[in-house]
Short mmCIF file of C-alpha atoms in Angstrom, two decimals:
data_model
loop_
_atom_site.label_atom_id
_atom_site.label_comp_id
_atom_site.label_asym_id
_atom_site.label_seq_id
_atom_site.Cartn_x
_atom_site.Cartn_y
_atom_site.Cartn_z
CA UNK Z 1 -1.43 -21.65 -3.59
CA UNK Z 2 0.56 -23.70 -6.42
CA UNK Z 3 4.01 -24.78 -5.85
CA UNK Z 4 5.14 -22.60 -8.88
CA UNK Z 5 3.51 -19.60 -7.87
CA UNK Z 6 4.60 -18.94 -4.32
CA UNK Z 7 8.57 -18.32 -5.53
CA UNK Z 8 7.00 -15.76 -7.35
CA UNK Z 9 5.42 -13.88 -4.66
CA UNK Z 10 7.95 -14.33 -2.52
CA UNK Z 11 10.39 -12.72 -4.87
CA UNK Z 12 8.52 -9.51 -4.76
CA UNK Z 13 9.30 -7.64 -1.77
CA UNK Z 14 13.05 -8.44 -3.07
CA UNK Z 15 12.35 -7.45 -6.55
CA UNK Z 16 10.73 -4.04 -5.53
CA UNK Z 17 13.91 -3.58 -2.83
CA UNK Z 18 15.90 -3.93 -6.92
CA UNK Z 19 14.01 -1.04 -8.00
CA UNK Z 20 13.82 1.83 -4.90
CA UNK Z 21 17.61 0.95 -5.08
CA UNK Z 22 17.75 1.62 -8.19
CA UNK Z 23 15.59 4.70 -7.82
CA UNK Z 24 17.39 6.05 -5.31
CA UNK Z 25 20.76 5.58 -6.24
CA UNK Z 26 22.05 4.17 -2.81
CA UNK Z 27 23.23 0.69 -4.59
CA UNK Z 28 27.01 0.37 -5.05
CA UNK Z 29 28.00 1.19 -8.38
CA UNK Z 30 30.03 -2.03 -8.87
CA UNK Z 31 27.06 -3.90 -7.89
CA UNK Z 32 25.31 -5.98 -10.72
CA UNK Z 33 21.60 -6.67 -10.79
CA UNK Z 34 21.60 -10.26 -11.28
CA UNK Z 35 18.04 -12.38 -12.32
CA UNK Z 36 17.17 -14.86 -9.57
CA UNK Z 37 16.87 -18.27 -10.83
CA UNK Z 38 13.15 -19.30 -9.51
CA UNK Z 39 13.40 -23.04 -8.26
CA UNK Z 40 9.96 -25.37 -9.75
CA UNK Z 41 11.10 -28.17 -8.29
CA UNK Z 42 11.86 -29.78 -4.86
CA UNK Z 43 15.61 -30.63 -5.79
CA UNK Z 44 15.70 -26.54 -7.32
CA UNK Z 45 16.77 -27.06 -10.73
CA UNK Z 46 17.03 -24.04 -12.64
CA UNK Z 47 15.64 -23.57 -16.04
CA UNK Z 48 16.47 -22.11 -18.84
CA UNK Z 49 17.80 -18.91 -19.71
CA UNK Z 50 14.81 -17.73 -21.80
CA UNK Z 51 11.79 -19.03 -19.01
CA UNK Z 52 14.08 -16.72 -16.37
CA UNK Z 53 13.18 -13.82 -18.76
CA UNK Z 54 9.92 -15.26 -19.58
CA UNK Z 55 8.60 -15.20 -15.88
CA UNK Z 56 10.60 -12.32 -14.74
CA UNK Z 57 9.12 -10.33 -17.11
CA UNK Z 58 5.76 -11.83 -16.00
CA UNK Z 59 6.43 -10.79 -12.23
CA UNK Z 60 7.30 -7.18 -13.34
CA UNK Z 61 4.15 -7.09 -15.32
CA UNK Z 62 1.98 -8.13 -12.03
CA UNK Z 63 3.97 -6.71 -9.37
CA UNK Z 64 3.09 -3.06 -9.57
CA UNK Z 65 -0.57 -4.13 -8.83
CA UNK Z 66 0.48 -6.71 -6.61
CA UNK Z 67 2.77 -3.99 -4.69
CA UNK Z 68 0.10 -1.38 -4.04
CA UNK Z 69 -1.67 -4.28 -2.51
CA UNK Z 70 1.33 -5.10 -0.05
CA UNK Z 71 1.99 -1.66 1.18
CA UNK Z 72 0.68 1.59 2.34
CA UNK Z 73 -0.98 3.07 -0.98
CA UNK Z 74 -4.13 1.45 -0.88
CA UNK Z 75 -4.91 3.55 1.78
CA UNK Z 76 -3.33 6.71 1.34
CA UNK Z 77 -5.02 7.04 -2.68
CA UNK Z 78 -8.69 6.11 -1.06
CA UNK Z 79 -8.55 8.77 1.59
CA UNK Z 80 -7.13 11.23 -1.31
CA UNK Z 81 -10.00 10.48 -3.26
CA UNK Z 82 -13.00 11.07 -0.05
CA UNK Z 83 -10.95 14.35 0.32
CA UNK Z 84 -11.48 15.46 -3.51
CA UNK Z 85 -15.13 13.94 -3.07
CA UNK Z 86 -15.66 15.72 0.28
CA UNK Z 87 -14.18 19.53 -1.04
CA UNK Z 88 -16.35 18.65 -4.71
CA UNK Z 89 -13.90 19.69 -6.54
CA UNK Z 90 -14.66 17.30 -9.52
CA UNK Z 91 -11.56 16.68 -11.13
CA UNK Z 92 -9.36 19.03 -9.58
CA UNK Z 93 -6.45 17.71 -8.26
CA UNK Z 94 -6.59 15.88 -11.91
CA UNK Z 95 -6.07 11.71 -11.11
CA UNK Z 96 -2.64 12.21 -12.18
CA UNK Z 97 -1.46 14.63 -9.24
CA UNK Z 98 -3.52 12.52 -6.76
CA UNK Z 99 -2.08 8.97 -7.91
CA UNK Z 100 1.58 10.74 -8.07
CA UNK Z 101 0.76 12.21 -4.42
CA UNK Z 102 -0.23 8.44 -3.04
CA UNK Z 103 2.97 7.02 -4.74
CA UNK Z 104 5.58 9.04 -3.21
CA UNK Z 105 3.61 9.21 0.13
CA UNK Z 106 4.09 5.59 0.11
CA UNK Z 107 7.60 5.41 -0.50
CA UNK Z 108 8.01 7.97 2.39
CA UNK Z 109 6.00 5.32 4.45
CA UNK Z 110 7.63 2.31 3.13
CA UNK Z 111 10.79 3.81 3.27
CA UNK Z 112 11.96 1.88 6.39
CA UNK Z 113 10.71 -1.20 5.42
CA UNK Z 114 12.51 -1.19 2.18
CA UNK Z 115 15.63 0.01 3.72
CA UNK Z 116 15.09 -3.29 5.58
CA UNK Z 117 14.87 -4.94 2.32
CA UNK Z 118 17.58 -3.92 0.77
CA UNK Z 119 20.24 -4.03 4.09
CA UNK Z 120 18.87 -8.00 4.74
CA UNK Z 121 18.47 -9.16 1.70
CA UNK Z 122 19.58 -7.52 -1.22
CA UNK Z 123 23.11 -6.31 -0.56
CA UNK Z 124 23.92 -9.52 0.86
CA UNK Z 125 22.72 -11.28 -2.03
CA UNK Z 126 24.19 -9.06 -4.33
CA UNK Z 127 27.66 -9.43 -2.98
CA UNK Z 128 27.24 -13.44 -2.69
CA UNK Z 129 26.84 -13.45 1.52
CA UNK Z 130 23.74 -15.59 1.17
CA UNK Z 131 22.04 -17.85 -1.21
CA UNK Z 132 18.60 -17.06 -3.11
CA UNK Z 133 16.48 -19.19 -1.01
CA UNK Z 134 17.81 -16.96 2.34
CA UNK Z 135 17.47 -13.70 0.14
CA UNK Z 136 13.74 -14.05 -0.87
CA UNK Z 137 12.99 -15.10 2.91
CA UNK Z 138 15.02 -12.32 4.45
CA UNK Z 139 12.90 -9.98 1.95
CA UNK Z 140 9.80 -11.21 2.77
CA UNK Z 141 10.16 -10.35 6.94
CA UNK Z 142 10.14 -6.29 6.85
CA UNK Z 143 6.63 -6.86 4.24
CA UNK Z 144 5.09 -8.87 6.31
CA UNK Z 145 6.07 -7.47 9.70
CA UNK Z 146 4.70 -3.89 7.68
CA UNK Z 147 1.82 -5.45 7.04
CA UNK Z 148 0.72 -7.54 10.21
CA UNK Z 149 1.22 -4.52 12.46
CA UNK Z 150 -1.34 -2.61 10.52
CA UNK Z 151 -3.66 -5.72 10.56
CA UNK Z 152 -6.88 -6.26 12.71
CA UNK Z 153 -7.31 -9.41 14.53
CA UNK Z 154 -10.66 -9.64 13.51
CA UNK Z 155 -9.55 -9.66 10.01
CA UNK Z 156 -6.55 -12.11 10.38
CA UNK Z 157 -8.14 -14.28 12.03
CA UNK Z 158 -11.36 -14.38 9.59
CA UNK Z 159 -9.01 -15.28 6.44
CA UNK Z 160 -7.54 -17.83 8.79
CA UNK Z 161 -10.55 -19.48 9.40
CA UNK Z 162 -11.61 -19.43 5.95
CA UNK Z 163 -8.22 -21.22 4.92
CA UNK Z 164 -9.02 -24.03 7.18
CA UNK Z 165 -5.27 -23.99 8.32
CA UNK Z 166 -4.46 -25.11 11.73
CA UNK Z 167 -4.76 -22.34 14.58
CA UNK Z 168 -1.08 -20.26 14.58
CA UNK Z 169 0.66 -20.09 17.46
CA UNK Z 170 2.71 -16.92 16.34
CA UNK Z 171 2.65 -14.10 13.53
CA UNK Z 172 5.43 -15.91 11.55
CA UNK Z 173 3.16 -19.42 11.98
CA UNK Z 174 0.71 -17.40 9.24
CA UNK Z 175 1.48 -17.59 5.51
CA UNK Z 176 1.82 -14.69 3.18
CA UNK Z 177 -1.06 -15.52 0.89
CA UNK Z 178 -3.30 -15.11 4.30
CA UNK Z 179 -1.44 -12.10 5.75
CA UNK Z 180 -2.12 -10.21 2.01
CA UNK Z 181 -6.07 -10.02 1.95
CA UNK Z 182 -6.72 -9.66 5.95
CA UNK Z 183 -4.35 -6.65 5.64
CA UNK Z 184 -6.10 -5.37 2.22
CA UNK Z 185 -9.44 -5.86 4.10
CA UNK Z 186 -7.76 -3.76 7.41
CA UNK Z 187 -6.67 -1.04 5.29
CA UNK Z 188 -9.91 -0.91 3.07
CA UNK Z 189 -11.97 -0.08 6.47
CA UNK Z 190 -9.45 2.27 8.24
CA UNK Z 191 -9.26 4.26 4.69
CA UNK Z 192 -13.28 4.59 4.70
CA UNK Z 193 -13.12 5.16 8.42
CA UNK Z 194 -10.49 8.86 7.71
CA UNK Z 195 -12.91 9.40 4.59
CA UNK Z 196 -16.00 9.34 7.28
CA UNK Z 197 -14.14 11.80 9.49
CA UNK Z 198 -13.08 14.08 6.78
CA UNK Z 199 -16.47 14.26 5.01
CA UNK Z 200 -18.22 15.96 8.28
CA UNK Z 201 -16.93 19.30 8.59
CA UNK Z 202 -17.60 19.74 4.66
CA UNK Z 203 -20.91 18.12 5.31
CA UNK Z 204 -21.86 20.67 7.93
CA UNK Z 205 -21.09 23.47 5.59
CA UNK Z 206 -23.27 21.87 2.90
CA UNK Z 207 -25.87 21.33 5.51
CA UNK Z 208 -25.87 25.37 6.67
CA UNK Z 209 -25.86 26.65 2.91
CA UNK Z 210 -28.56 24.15 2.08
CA UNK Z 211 -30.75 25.54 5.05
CA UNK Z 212 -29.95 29.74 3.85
CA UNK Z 213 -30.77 29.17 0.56
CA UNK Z 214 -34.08 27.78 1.30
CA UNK Z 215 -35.00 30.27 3.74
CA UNK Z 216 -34.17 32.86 1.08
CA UNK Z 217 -36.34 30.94 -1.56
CA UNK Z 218 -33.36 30.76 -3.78
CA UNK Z 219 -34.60 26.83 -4.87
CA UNK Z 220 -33.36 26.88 -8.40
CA UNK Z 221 -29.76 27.58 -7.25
CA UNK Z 222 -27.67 24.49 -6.59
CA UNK Z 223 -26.09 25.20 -3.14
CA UNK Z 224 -22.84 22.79 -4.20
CA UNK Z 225 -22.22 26.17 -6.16
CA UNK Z 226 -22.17 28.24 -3.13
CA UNK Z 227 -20.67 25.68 -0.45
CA UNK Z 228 -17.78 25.33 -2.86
CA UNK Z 229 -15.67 28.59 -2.11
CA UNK Z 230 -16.60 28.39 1.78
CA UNK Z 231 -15.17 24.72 1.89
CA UNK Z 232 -12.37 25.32 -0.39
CA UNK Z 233 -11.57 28.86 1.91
CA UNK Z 234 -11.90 26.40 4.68
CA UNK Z 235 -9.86 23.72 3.72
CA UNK Z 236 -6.72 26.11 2.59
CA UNK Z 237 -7.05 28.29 6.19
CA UNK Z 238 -6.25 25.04 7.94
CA UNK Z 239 -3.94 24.48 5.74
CA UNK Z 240 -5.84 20.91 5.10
CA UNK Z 241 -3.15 19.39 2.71
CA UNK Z 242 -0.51 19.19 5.39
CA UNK Z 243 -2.91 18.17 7.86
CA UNK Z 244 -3.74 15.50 5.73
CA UNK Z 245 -0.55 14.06 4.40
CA UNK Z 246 0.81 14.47 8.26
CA UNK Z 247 -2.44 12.62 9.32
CA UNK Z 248 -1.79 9.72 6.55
CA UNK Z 249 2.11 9.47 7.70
CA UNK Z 250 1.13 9.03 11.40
CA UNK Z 251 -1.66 6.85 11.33
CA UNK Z 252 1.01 3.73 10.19
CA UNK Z 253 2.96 4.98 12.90
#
């Protein structure tokens, strides 16, 4: 990873701790947000005013998509999604309702972390306790301590191989930019393992209706039309939404 770049993602987890601050109100009102200067050389010479806008602005623009990458959403929206596939619902919860559901259940996972965040490195940033340098790599623990405890080994250790870097001894011998796609890669195959389990029961019912209407000759009627109400009856008697967003919670526990 370039030189220039890696100040940039290392600012992130610090940037985002800014925001859910922000969001949340729990910053102290006296308390300035103040732009990091982003070092591009060795001796860390700051430039100018208008490149500090210039590439904060560009880290604001990518870190929303870079974020969802680094935390618990890239799960939570796919198994939201097999669950809307699963009932057949179409369209219904609309994207909107199902993105806005995976947001906020991701703050309530990431909650901790950030509170991390914000007690290690922002605040004492903000107030003048440590330098930028100790900020971004006190902000950049809780992420990556999130995100190697919901890692396989398999995984890590496949995007370690393929970086040709020399064996780690411990977690914190591993950098970032391998840490990010062996936990993308984790989370992409425990999402489509809950989507698996979720898809049977429906399946089953699918399955029986499939079977009646044949044996009734009804083979012009589409049995998704008459599954639908016996899955969606289903689905509300178990009351499958908090099962689901309990499931989602616990399984980064």
């Amino acid at each position: 990873m370039p030189e220039v770049i890696k100040p940039v993602v290392r600012m992130l987890p610090l940037l985002a701790a800014c925001l859910v601050a922000w969001l949340l109100g729990d910053a102290p009102a006296h308390a300035q947000l103040r732009v990091p200067a982003i070092p591009l050389t060795e001796d860390r010479q700051s430039i100018s005013t208008s490149l500090q806008l210039l590439a904060l602005l560009t880290v604001l623009s990518l870190a929303p998509a870079i974020l969802v990458m680094m935390t618990a959403f890239t799960r939570i929206v796919i198994v939201l999604s097999f669950t809307r596939q699963a009932l057949g619902t179409q369209a219904m919860p609309p994207n909107q309702v199902m993105v806005g559901l995976a947001l906020f259940l991701t703050l309530f996972v990431m909650t901790p972390t950030l509170q991390r965040i914000q007690k290690e490195a922002l605040e004492p940033y903000q107030s003048g306790r440590i330098t930028q340098g100790q900020a971004l790599k006190a902000a950049e623990g809780p992420i990556r301590t999130f995100m190697l405890r919901q890692t396989r080994q398999r995984d890590l250790g496949l995007f370690v191989r393929m970086a040709k870097i020399e064996r780690p001894r411990r977690p914190s011998d591993i950098p970032t930019w391998v840490v990010v796609p062996a936990f993308v890669t984790s989370e992409l195959k425990t999402a489509f393992q809950m989507g698996f389990t979720l898809y049977l029961p429906f399946l089953v019912i699918d399955l029986v209706v499939s079977s009646i209407l044949m044996s009734m000759g009804m083979m012009m009627l589409p049995p998704v039309m008459v599954s639908l109400p016996f899955k969606l009856i289903l689905f509300v008697l178990v009351d499958g939404w908090h099962l689901l967003a309990r499931g989602l919670v616990q399984s980064f526990q």
